[in-house]
CSV table of C-alpha atoms in Angstrom, one decimal:
chain,number,residue,atom,x,y,z
A,1447,UNK,CA,126.6,45.5,60.6
A,1448,UNK,CA,126.8,47.7,57.5
A,1449,UNK,CA,124.7,50.4,59.3
A,1450,UNK,CA,127.0,50.4,62.3
A,1451,UNK,CA,130.1,50.7,60.1
A,1452,UNK,CA,128.4,53.7,58.3
A,1453,UNK,CA,127.7,55.4,61.6
A,1454,UNK,CA,131.3,54.9,62.8
A,1455,UNK,CA,132.6,56.3,59.5
A,1456,UNK,CA,130.3,59.4,59.9
A,1457,UNK,CA,131.5,59.9,63.5
A,1458,UNK,CA,135.1,59.7,62.3
A,1459,UNK,CA,134.6,62.4,59.7
A,1460,UNK,CA,133.2,64.9,62.2
A,1461,UNK,CA,135.7,64.0,65.0
A,1462,UNK,CA,138.9,66.0,64.7
A,1463,UNK,CA,142.2,65.8,66.4
A,1464,UNK,CA,141.2,68.6,68.9
A,1465,UNK,CA,138.2,66.6,70.2
A,1466,UNK,CA,140.4,64.4,72.3
A,1467,UNK,CA,139.9,64.5,76.1
A,1468,UNK,CA,142.0,67.1,77.8
A,1469,UNK,CA,143.6,66.7,81.3
A,1470,UNK,CA,141.8,69.9,82.6
A,1471,UNK,CA,138.3,68.8,81.5
A,1472,UNK,CA,137.6,66.9,84.7
A,1473,UNK,CA,139.5,69.2,87.0
A,1474,UNK,CA,137.1,70.3,89.9
A,1475,UNK,CA,139.2,73.3,90.8
A,1476,UNK,CA,138.5,75.1,87.5
A,1477,UNK,CA,135.4,77.4,87.5
A,1478,UNK,CA,134.4,77.7,83.8
A,1479,UNK,CA,131.8,80.3,84.5
A,1480,UNK,CA,134.3,82.7,86.1
A,1481,UNK,CA,135.3,85.7,84.0
A,1482,UNK,CA,139.0,86.5,84.6
A,1483,UNK,CA,140.1,90.1,84.7
A,1484,UNK,CA,142.1,91.1,81.6
A,1485,UNK,CA,145.8,91.2,82.1
A,1486,UNK,CA,147.7,93.7,79.9
A,1487,UNK,CA,150.6,91.1,79.6
A,1488,UNK,CA,148.3,89.0,77.3
A,1489,UNK,CA,148.5,91.6,74.6
A,1490,UNK,CA,151.7,93.6,75.0
A,1491,UNK,CA,151.8,94.6,71.3
A,1492,UNK,CA,148.6,96.6,71.5
A,1493,UNK,CA,146.1,97.1,68.7
A,1494,UNK,CA,147.1,97.1,65.0
A,1495,UNK,CA,144.2,99.2,63.8
A,1496,UNK,CA,142.2,102.1,65.3
A,1497,UNK,CA,138.6,101.2,66.0
A,1498,UNK,CA,136.0,103.9,66.8
A,1499,UNK,CA,132.3,104.1,67.5
A,1500,UNK,CA,130.1,107.2,67.7
A,1501,UNK,CA,126.4,107.8,68.7
A,1502,UNK,CA,124.1,110.8,68.7
A,1503,UNK,CA,122.4,112.1,71.9
A,1504,UNK,CA,119.2,114.2,72.3
A,1505,UNK,CA,119.5,117.9,72.9
A,1506,UNK,CA,118.1,117.8,76.5
A,1507,UNK,CA,121.2,115.6,77.5
A,1508,UNK,CA,123.7,118.2,76.3
A,1509,UNK,CA,124.0,120.1,79.6
A,1510,UNK,CA,124.3,117.0,81.8
A,1511,UNK,CA,126.9,115.4,79.4
A,1512,UNK,CA,129.0,118.6,79.6
A,1513,UNK,CA,129.1,118.4,83.4
A,1514,UNK,CA,129.8,114.6,83.5
A,1515,UNK,CA,132.2,114.4,80.6
A,1516,UNK,CA,135.4,114.8,82.7
A,1517,UNK,CA,134.3,111.8,84.8
A,1518,UNK,CA,133.7,109.7,81.7
A,1519,UNK,CA,137.0,110.8,80.1
A,1520,UNK,CA,139.0,109.7,83.2
A,1521,UNK,CA,137.3,106.3,83.4
A,1522,UNK,CA,138.1,105.6,79.7
A,1523,UNK,CA,141.6,106.9,80.0
A,1524,UNK,CA,142.4,104.1,82.5
A,1525,UNK,CA,141.6,101.5,79.7
A,1526,UNK,CA,143.5,103.4,77.0
A,1527,UNK,CA,140.4,104.7,75.1
A,1528,UNK,CA,139.9,108.3,74.0
A,1529,UNK,CA,136.5,110.0,73.9
A,1530,UNK,CA,135.2,113.1,72.2
A,1531,UNK,CA,132.0,115.1,72.8
A,1532,UNK,CA,130.9,117.1,69.8
A,1533,UNK,CA,128.2,119.6,70.8
A,1534,UNK,CA,127.8,121.0,67.2
A,1535,UNK,CA,126.8,117.6,65.7
A,1536,UNK,CA,125.3,116.3,69.0
A,1537,UNK,CA,127.5,113.2,69.0
A,1538,UNK,CA,129.9,111.2,71.2
A,1539,UNK,CA,132.8,109.3,69.8
A,1540,UNK,CA,135.1,106.7,71.4
A,1541,UNK,CA,138.3,105.2,69.7
A,1542,UNK,CA,141.3,103.0,70.6
A,1543,UNK,CA,144.8,104.3,71.0
A,1544,UNK,CA,148.3,102.8,71.1
A,1545,UNK,CA,148.0,102.3,74.8
A,1546,UNK,CA,144.9,100.1,74.4
A,1547,UNK,CA,145.6,96.5,75.3
A,1548,UNK,CA,142.1,94.9,75.9
A,1549,UNK,CA,140.5,94.3,72.4
A,1550,UNK,CA,137.0,94.1,73.9
A,1551,UNK,CA,137.2,97.4,75.8
A,1552,UNK,CA,136.1,99.4,72.7
A,1553,UNK,CA,132.8,97.5,72.7
A,1554,UNK,CA,132.4,98.3,76.3
A,1555,UNK,CA,133.1,102.0,75.6
A,1556,UNK,CA,130.5,101.9,72.8
A,1557,UNK,CA,127.9,100.6,75.3
A,1558,UNK,CA,128.9,103.3,77.7
A,1559,UNK,CA,128.1,106.2,75.3
A,1560,UNK,CA,124.9,104.4,74.2
A,1561,UNK,CA,123.8,104.3,77.9
A,1562,UNK,CA,124.7,107.9,78.4
A,1563,UNK,CA,122.6,108.9,75.4
A,1564,UNK,CA,119.6,107.0,76.9
A,1565,UNK,CA,119.6,109.1,80.1
A,1566,UNK,CA,121.5,106.7,82.3
A,1567,UNK,CA,123.5,108.6,85.0
A,1568,UNK,CA,127.2,108.7,84.4
A,1569,UNK,CA,128.3,107.0,87.6
A,1570,UNK,CA,126.0,104.1,86.8
A,1571,UNK,CA,127.0,103.9,83.1
A,1572,UNK,CA,130.7,103.7,83.9
A,1573,UNK,CA,130.1,100.4,85.7
A,1574,UNK,CA,129.6,98.8,82.2
A,1575,UNK,CA,133.4,98.9,81.8
A,1576,UNK,CA,133.6,96.0,84.3
A,1577,UNK,CA,133.8,92.5,82.8
A,1578,UNK,CA,131.0,91.1,84.9
A,1579,UNK,CA,128.5,93.9,83.8
A,1580,UNK,CA,126.6,93.7,80.5
A,1581,UNK,CA,123.9,96.0,79.1
A,1582,UNK,CA,120.8,95.7,76.8
A,1583,UNK,CA,118.8,98.5,75.3
A,1584,UNK,CA,115.3,97.2,74.5
A,1585,UNK,CA,113.3,99.1,71.9
A,1586,UNK,CA,109.6,99.2,72.9
A,1587,UNK,CA,108.3,102.0,70.6
A,1588,UNK,CA,107.6,99.7,67.7
A,1589,UNK,CA,105.7,97.0,69.7
A,1590,UNK,CA,102.4,99.0,70.0
A,1591,UNK,CA,100.8,101.3,67.4
A,1592,UNK,CA,98.3,103.1,69.6
A,1593,UNK,CA,100.1,105.8,71.6
A,1594,UNK,CA,97.6,105.9,74.5
A,1595,UNK,CA,97.9,102.1,75.0
A,1596,UNK,CA,101.7,102.4,74.8
A,1597,UNK,CA,101.8,105.0,77.5
A,1598,UNK,CA,99.5,102.9,79.8
A,1599,UNK,CA,101.5,99.7,79.4
A,1600,UNK,CA,104.8,101.6,79.9
A,1601,UNK,CA,103.3,102.9,83.2
A,1602,UNK,CA,102.4,99.3,84.2
A,1603,UNK,CA,106.1,98.5,83.9
A,1604,UNK,CA,107.1,101.4,86.1
A,1605,UNK,CA,104.2,101.0,88.6
A,1606,UNK,CA,103.0,103.4,91.3
A,1607,UNK,CA,106.0,105.3,92.8
A,1608,UNK,CA,108.3,103.1,90.7
A,1609,UNK,CA,107.5,100.1,93.0
A,1610,UNK,CA,107.2,97.6,90.2
A,1611,UNK,CA,110.5,98.7,88.7
A,1612,UNK,CA,112.3,98.5,92.1
A,1613,UNK,CA,110.9,94.9,92.6
A,1614,UNK,CA,112.2,93.8,89.2
A,1615,UNK,CA,115.6,95.3,89.9
A,1616,UNK,CA,115.9,93.4,93.2
A,1617,UNK,CA,114.7,90.1,91.8
A,1618,UNK,CA,116.7,90.2,88.5
A,1619,UNK,CA,119.8,91.9,89.9
A,1620,UNK,CA,119.8,94.4,87.1
A,1621,UNK,CA,119.6,98.2,86.8
A,1622,UNK,CA,116.5,99.2,84.7
A,1623,UNK,CA,115.7,102.6,83.3
A,1624,UNK,CA,112.6,103.3,81.3
A,1625,UNK,CA,113.1,106.4,79.1
A,1626,UNK,CA,111.0,107.3,76.1
A,1627,UNK,CA,110.8,104.5,73.5
A,1628,UNK,CA,113.6,102.4,75.1
A,1629,UNK,CA,114.3,100.5,78.3
A,1630,UNK,CA,118.0,100.4,79.3
A,1631,UNK,CA,119.1,97.5,81.5
A,1632,UNK,CA,122.5,96.7,83.1
A,1633,UNK,CA,123.4,93.4,84.8
A,1634,UNK,CA,124.4,89.8,84.2
A,1635,UNK,CA,123.3,87.8,81.0
A,1636,UNK,CA,120.8,85.8,83.0
A,1637,UNK,CA,119.2,88.9,84.5
A,1638,UNK,CA,119.1,90.8,81.2
A,1639,UNK,CA,117.3,87.8,79.5
A,1640,UNK,CA,114.6,87.9,82.2
A,1641,UNK,CA,114.3,91.7,81.9
A,1642,UNK,CA,113.8,91.6,78.1
A,1643,UNK,CA,111.1,88.9,78.5
A,1644,UNK,CA,109.2,90.9,81.2
A,1645,UNK,CA,109.4,94.2,79.2
A,1646,UNK,CA,108.2,92.6,75.9
A,1647,UNK,CA,105.4,90.7,77.6
A,1648,UNK,CA,104.2,93.9,79.3
A,1649,UNK,CA,104.3,96.1,76.3
A,1650,UNK,CA,102.7,93.4,74.0
A,1651,UNK,CA,100.0,92.9,76.8
A,1652,UNK,CA,100.9,89.2,77.2
A,1653,UNK,CA,101.4,89.2,80.9
A,1654,UNK,CA,101.5,92.0,83.6
A,1655,UNK,CA,104.8,92.5,85.3
A,1656,UNK,CA,103.3,91.7,88.7
A,1657,UNK,CA,102.7,88.1,87.7
A,1658,UNK,CA,106.4,87.9,86.5
A,1659,UNK,CA,107.4,89.2,89.9
A,1660,UNK,CA,105.4,86.4,91.6
A,1661,UNK,CA,107.1,83.8,89.4
A,1662,UNK,CA,110.6,85.2,90.1
A,1663,UNK,CA,109.9,85.2,93.9
A,1664,UNK,CA,108.8,81.5,93.8
A,1665,UNK,CA,111.9,80.6,91.7
A,1666,UNK,CA,114.1,82.4,94.2
A,1667,UNK,CA,112.7,80.3,97.1
A,1668,UNK,CA,113.0,77.1,95.0
A,1669,UNK,CA,116.7,77.8,94.4
A,1670,UNK,CA,117.4,77.5,98.1
A,1671,UNK,CA,116.3,73.9,98.2
A,1672,UNK,CA,119.2,71.7,96.8
A,1673,UNK,CA,116.9,68.7,96.5
A,1674,UNK,CA,115.0,70.5,93.7
A,1675,UNK,CA,118.2,71.5,91.7
A,1676,UNK,CA,117.7,68.9,89.0
A,1677,UNK,CA,113.9,68.8,88.9
A,1678,UNK,CA,111.3,70.5,86.8
A,1679,UNK,CA,109.8,73.5,88.6
A,1680,UNK,CA,106.7,73.9,86.3
A,1681,UNK,CA,104.5,72.2,88.9
A,1682,UNK,CA,105.4,74.9,91.5
A,1683,UNK,CA,104.9,77.9,89.2
A,1684,UNK,CA,101.5,79.5,88.8
A,1685,UNK,CA,99.8,79.3,85.4
A,1686,UNK,CA,98.2,82.7,84.7
A,1687,UNK,CA,95.6,82.6,82.1
A,1688,UNK,CA,94.8,85.8,80.2
A,1689,UNK,CA,91.2,86.9,80.5
A,1690,UNK,CA,89.8,88.6,77.5
A,1691,UNK,CA,87.4,91.4,78.3
A,1692,UNK,CA,84.3,91.4,76.2
A,1693,UNK,CA,84.3,94.4,73.9
A,1694,UNK,CA,81.3,96.1,72.5
A,1695,UNK,CA,80.2,94.6,69.2
A,1696,UNK,CA,80.1,97.0,66.3
A,1697,UNK,CA,76.7,97.1,64.8
A,1698,UNK,CA,77.0,96.2,61.2
A,1699,UNK,CA,74.6,97.6,58.7
A,1700,UNK,CA,72.3,95.1,57.0
A,1701,UNK,CA,73.4,94.5,53.5
A,1702,UNK,CA,70.7,95.2,50.9
A,1703,UNK,CA,69.8,92.6,48.4
A,1704,UNK,CA,72.0,92.8,45.3
A,1705,UNK,CA,70.3,94.2,42.2
A,1706,UNK,CA,72.1,94.5,38.8
A,1707,UNK,CA,70.2,97.7,38.0
A,1708,UNK,CA,71.4,101.1,39.3
A,1709,UNK,CA,69.1,103.2,41.6
A,1710,UNK,CA,66.6,105.5,40.0
A,1711,UNK,CA,68.0,109.1,39.4
A,1712,UNK,CA,66.9,111.8,41.8
A,1713,UNK,CA,64.8,114.6,40.3
A,1714,UNK,CA,66.7,117.8,39.7
A,1715,UNK,CA,65.5,121.4,40.6
A,1716,UNK,CA,64.2,121.9,37.0
A,1717,UNK,CA,62.2,118.6,37.2
A,1718,UNK,CA,60.6,119.8,40.4
A,1719,UNK,CA,59.7,123.2,38.9
A,1720,UNK,CA,58.2,121.4,35.9
A,1721,UNK,CA,56.1,119.2,38.1
A,1722,UNK,CA,54.7,122.1,40.1
A,1723,UNK,CA,54.2,124.3,37.0
A,1724,UNK,CA,56.5,127.2,38.3
A,1725,UNK,CA,58.9,126.7,35.5
A,1726,UNK,CA,56.4,128.3,33.0
A,1727,UNK,CA,55.6,131.3,35.2
A,1728,UNK,CA,56.9,134.8,34.3
A,1729,UNK,CA,59.6,136.5,36.3
A,1730,UNK,CA,57.1,139.0,37.9
A,1731,UNK,CA,54.8,136.2,39.0
A,1732,UNK,CA,57.8,134.3,40.5
A,1733,UNK,CA,58.9,137.4,42.4
A,1734,UNK,CA,55.4,138.1,43.7
A,1735,UNK,CA,55.1,134.5,44.8
A,1736,UNK,CA,58.4,134.7,46.6
A,1737,UNK,CA,57.4,138.0,48.3
A,1738,UNK,CA,54.0,136.4,49.3
A,1739,UNK,CA,55.8,133.5,50.9
A,1740,UNK,CA,58.2,135.9,52.7
A,1741,UNK,CA,55.2,137.8,54.0
A,1742,UNK,CA,53.6,134.7,55.3
A,1743,UNK,CA,56.7,133.6,57.1
A,1744,UNK,CA,57.1,137.1,58.7
A,1745,UNK,CA,53.5,137.0,59.8
A,1746,UNK,CA,54.0,133.6,61.4
A,1747,UNK,CA,57.2,134.8,63.1
A,1748,UNK,CA,55.5,138.0,64.5
A,1749,UNK,CA,52.5,136.0,65.8
A,1750,UNK,CA,54.8,133.6,67.5
A,1751,UNK,CA,56.8,136.4,69.1
A,1752,UNK,CA,53.6,138.1,70.3
A,1753,UNK,CA,52.4,134.9,71.9
A,1754,UNK,CA,55.8,134.6,73.7
A,1755,UNK,CA,55.5,138.2,75.0
A,1756,UNK,CA,51.9,137.8,76.1
A,1757,UNK,CA,52.7,134.5,77.9
A,1758,UNK,CA,54.7,136.5,80.5
A,1759,UNK,CA,51.5,138.4,81.5
A,1760,UNK,CA,49.1,135.4,81.8
A,1761,UNK,CA,48.6,134.7,85.5
A,1762,UNK,CA,49.2,131.1,86.6
A,1763,UNK,CA,46.2,129.0,87.4
A,1764,UNK,CA,45.7,128.6,91.2
A,1765,UNK,CA,45.5,125.0,92.3
A,1766,UNK,CA,41.9,124.1,93.4
A,1767,UNK,CA,41.6,123.2,97.1
A,1768,UNK,CA,40.7,119.6,97.4
A,1769,UNK,CA,38.7,118.5,100.4
A,1770,UNK,CA,40.9,116.0,102.2
A,1771,UNK,CA,38.0,114.2,103.7
A,1772,UNK,CA,36.2,111.4,101.9
A,1773,UNK,CA,32.4,111.5,101.2
A,1774,UNK,CA,31.5,109.3,104.3
A,1775,UNK,CA,33.6,111.5,106.6
A,1776,UNK,CA,32.0,114.6,105.2
A,1777,UNK,CA,28.5,113.3,106.2
A,1778,UNK,CA,29.7,112.4,109.6
A,1779,UNK,CA,31.3,115.8,109.9
A,1780,UNK,CA,28.0,117.6,109.0
A,1781,UNK,CA,26.0,115.4,111.5
A,1782,UNK,CA,28.4,116.2,114.3
A,1783,UNK,CA,28.3,119.9,113.5
A,1784,UNK,CA,24.5,119.9,113.6
A,1785,UNK,CA,24.4,118.0,116.9
A,1786,UNK,CA,26.9,120.5,118.5
A,1787,UNK,CA,24.8,123.4,117.2
A,1788,UNK,CA,21.6,122.0,118.8
A,1789,UNK,CA,23.4,121.5,122.1
A,1790,UNK,CA,24.7,125.0,122.0
A,1791,UNK,CA,21.2,126.3,121.2
A,1792,UNK,CA,19.7,124.4,124.3
A,1793,UNK,CA,22.4,125.8,126.6
A,1794,UNK,CA,21.8,129.3,125.3
A,1795,UNK,CA,18.0,128.9,125.9
A,1796,UNK,CA,18.5,127.7,129.5
A,1797,UNK,CA,20.8,130.7,130.2
A,1798,UNK,CA,18.1,133.1,128.8
A,1799,UNK,CA,15.3,131.5,130.9
A,1800,UNK,CA,17.5,131.8,134.1
A,1801,UNK,CA,18.1,135.4,133.4
A,1802,UNK,CA,14.3,136.2,132.9
A,1803,UNK,CA,13.0,134.4,136.1
A,1804,UNK,CA,10.9,136.5,138.6
A,1805,UNK,CA,12.2,136.1,142.2
A,1806,UNK,CA,8.7,136.1,143.8
A,1807,UNK,CA,7.3,133.4,141.4
A,1808,UNK,CA,10.5,131.3,142.0
A,1809,UNK,CA,10.0,131.4,145.8
A,1810,UNK,CA,6.3,130.6,145.5
A,1811,UNK,CA,7.1,127.6,143.2
A,1812,UNK,CA,9.7,126.3,145.6
A,1813,UNK,CA,7.2,126.5,148.6
A,1814,UNK,CA,4.6,124.5,146.7
A,1815,UNK,CA,7.2,121.8,145.9
A,1816,UNK,CA,8.1,121.4,149.6
A,1817,UNK,CA,4.5,121.1,150.8
A,1818,UNK,CA,3.9,118.4,148.2
A,1819,UNK,CA,6.9,116.4,149.5
A,1820,UNK,CA,5.5,116.6,153.1
A,1821,UNK,CA,2.1,115.3,152.1
A,1822,UNK,CA,3.7,112.4,150.3
A,1823,UNK,CA,5.6,111.4,153.5
A,1824,UNK,CA,2.5,111.6,155.7
C-alpha cells in the first residue's frame, strides 16, 4: 500500500494543470501532421529586432549568382526579407525588415543562400521557402582520409550516368546534389533522414547505395498492403552481409634476439689502410700504385672493347645437317640403292648385247631352234 501511495504522489508531482484531456484530442477531423500555411494576421505587429544571416560562396559561383540574383531578390521580397550580394567579400546576406511577418522565414532564407553557395540552381533553391520543403547539407569530406577512396565512394553514390542518384531521388522524394565535399538534399523530413543514412553508409563503406535502393523498393511495396501497417517488416527486408576482401599480408621482418651489448664498430678507412699496410707507404709509392691500378683497369676496358668489336666479324656457326633417317632405315636405304643399281646394270648389259648382234648369226640361230622343235613333235 505504501508503495502505491508513493507512486501516486510521484505522478501528482509531474502532472500539471495543462495535462488534462482536451476536447480536440480525440477529434478525427484534425490532421496533426498537416503544416498550415502562415497567415500574416497571426503576427500583425511584425518583428521587434532585425535578424540577419550571411554565408560565403566560392569564386566559380560568382557569375551565376549575378545572373540569378534578381530572381532570388524577387522571391525573398514577397516574404518581406532583403538580400544583398557582396562580390568584393564573396558573401550573401539576408535580413528581416519591418514588413516581415513570418518569424521562421529568416531561417528559410538562410537555407536558401546556403543552397545557392553549394551549387544548387536558383529555381530549385527558391522552393525551400515553402513550408513543406526542408533541406540538409551533409558534409562528407571528413568521413574518409584517403582522397582516392573518397572520390571512388562518391562516384558510387552518383552511379553511371547519375542513374543511382536518380533512383534515390525517386524513392526518397528528395532533390539530391553531390558537389565537392558536401551533399545538398531538399525534401521532407522523412526523406532527408533516409538520404543522410544512405550517404553516410556509402562514404564510410558500410553499405553500397544499390542495396539501400533495393530495401526502399521493398518498403514501398509493403506500404501498399494495409494488413502489414502495424507489423514488423524486418522479415521481408534483405540482410546484406559485408564481405571483407582478403588483403595482402605485410611481410614482417624477423626480430633478432635481444642482446644487451651494442654491435661491434665497423672498421674505418684508416683501420683498413693499417691492415693492408698502405698506411706506412710513402706518397710516391701510393701514387704509383694508384697509377698502376688505373692502367690495369684501362687495359681490361680496352680488351673488352676489342672483343666486342671483333665479335661483329666472327661468322656464325652453320647448323650441321642431321640425317633424318634412323640407322635401320639407313641400312635399308643402302640395300635398296644397291639393288636398283644392279637392275640398271643388267638392263644396260642387255641393251648393249642387242645392239652388237650379227643379223646372219641371229637368223641361223633361229633356224636351228625351229628344227629342234619339229624333231621333238615327231
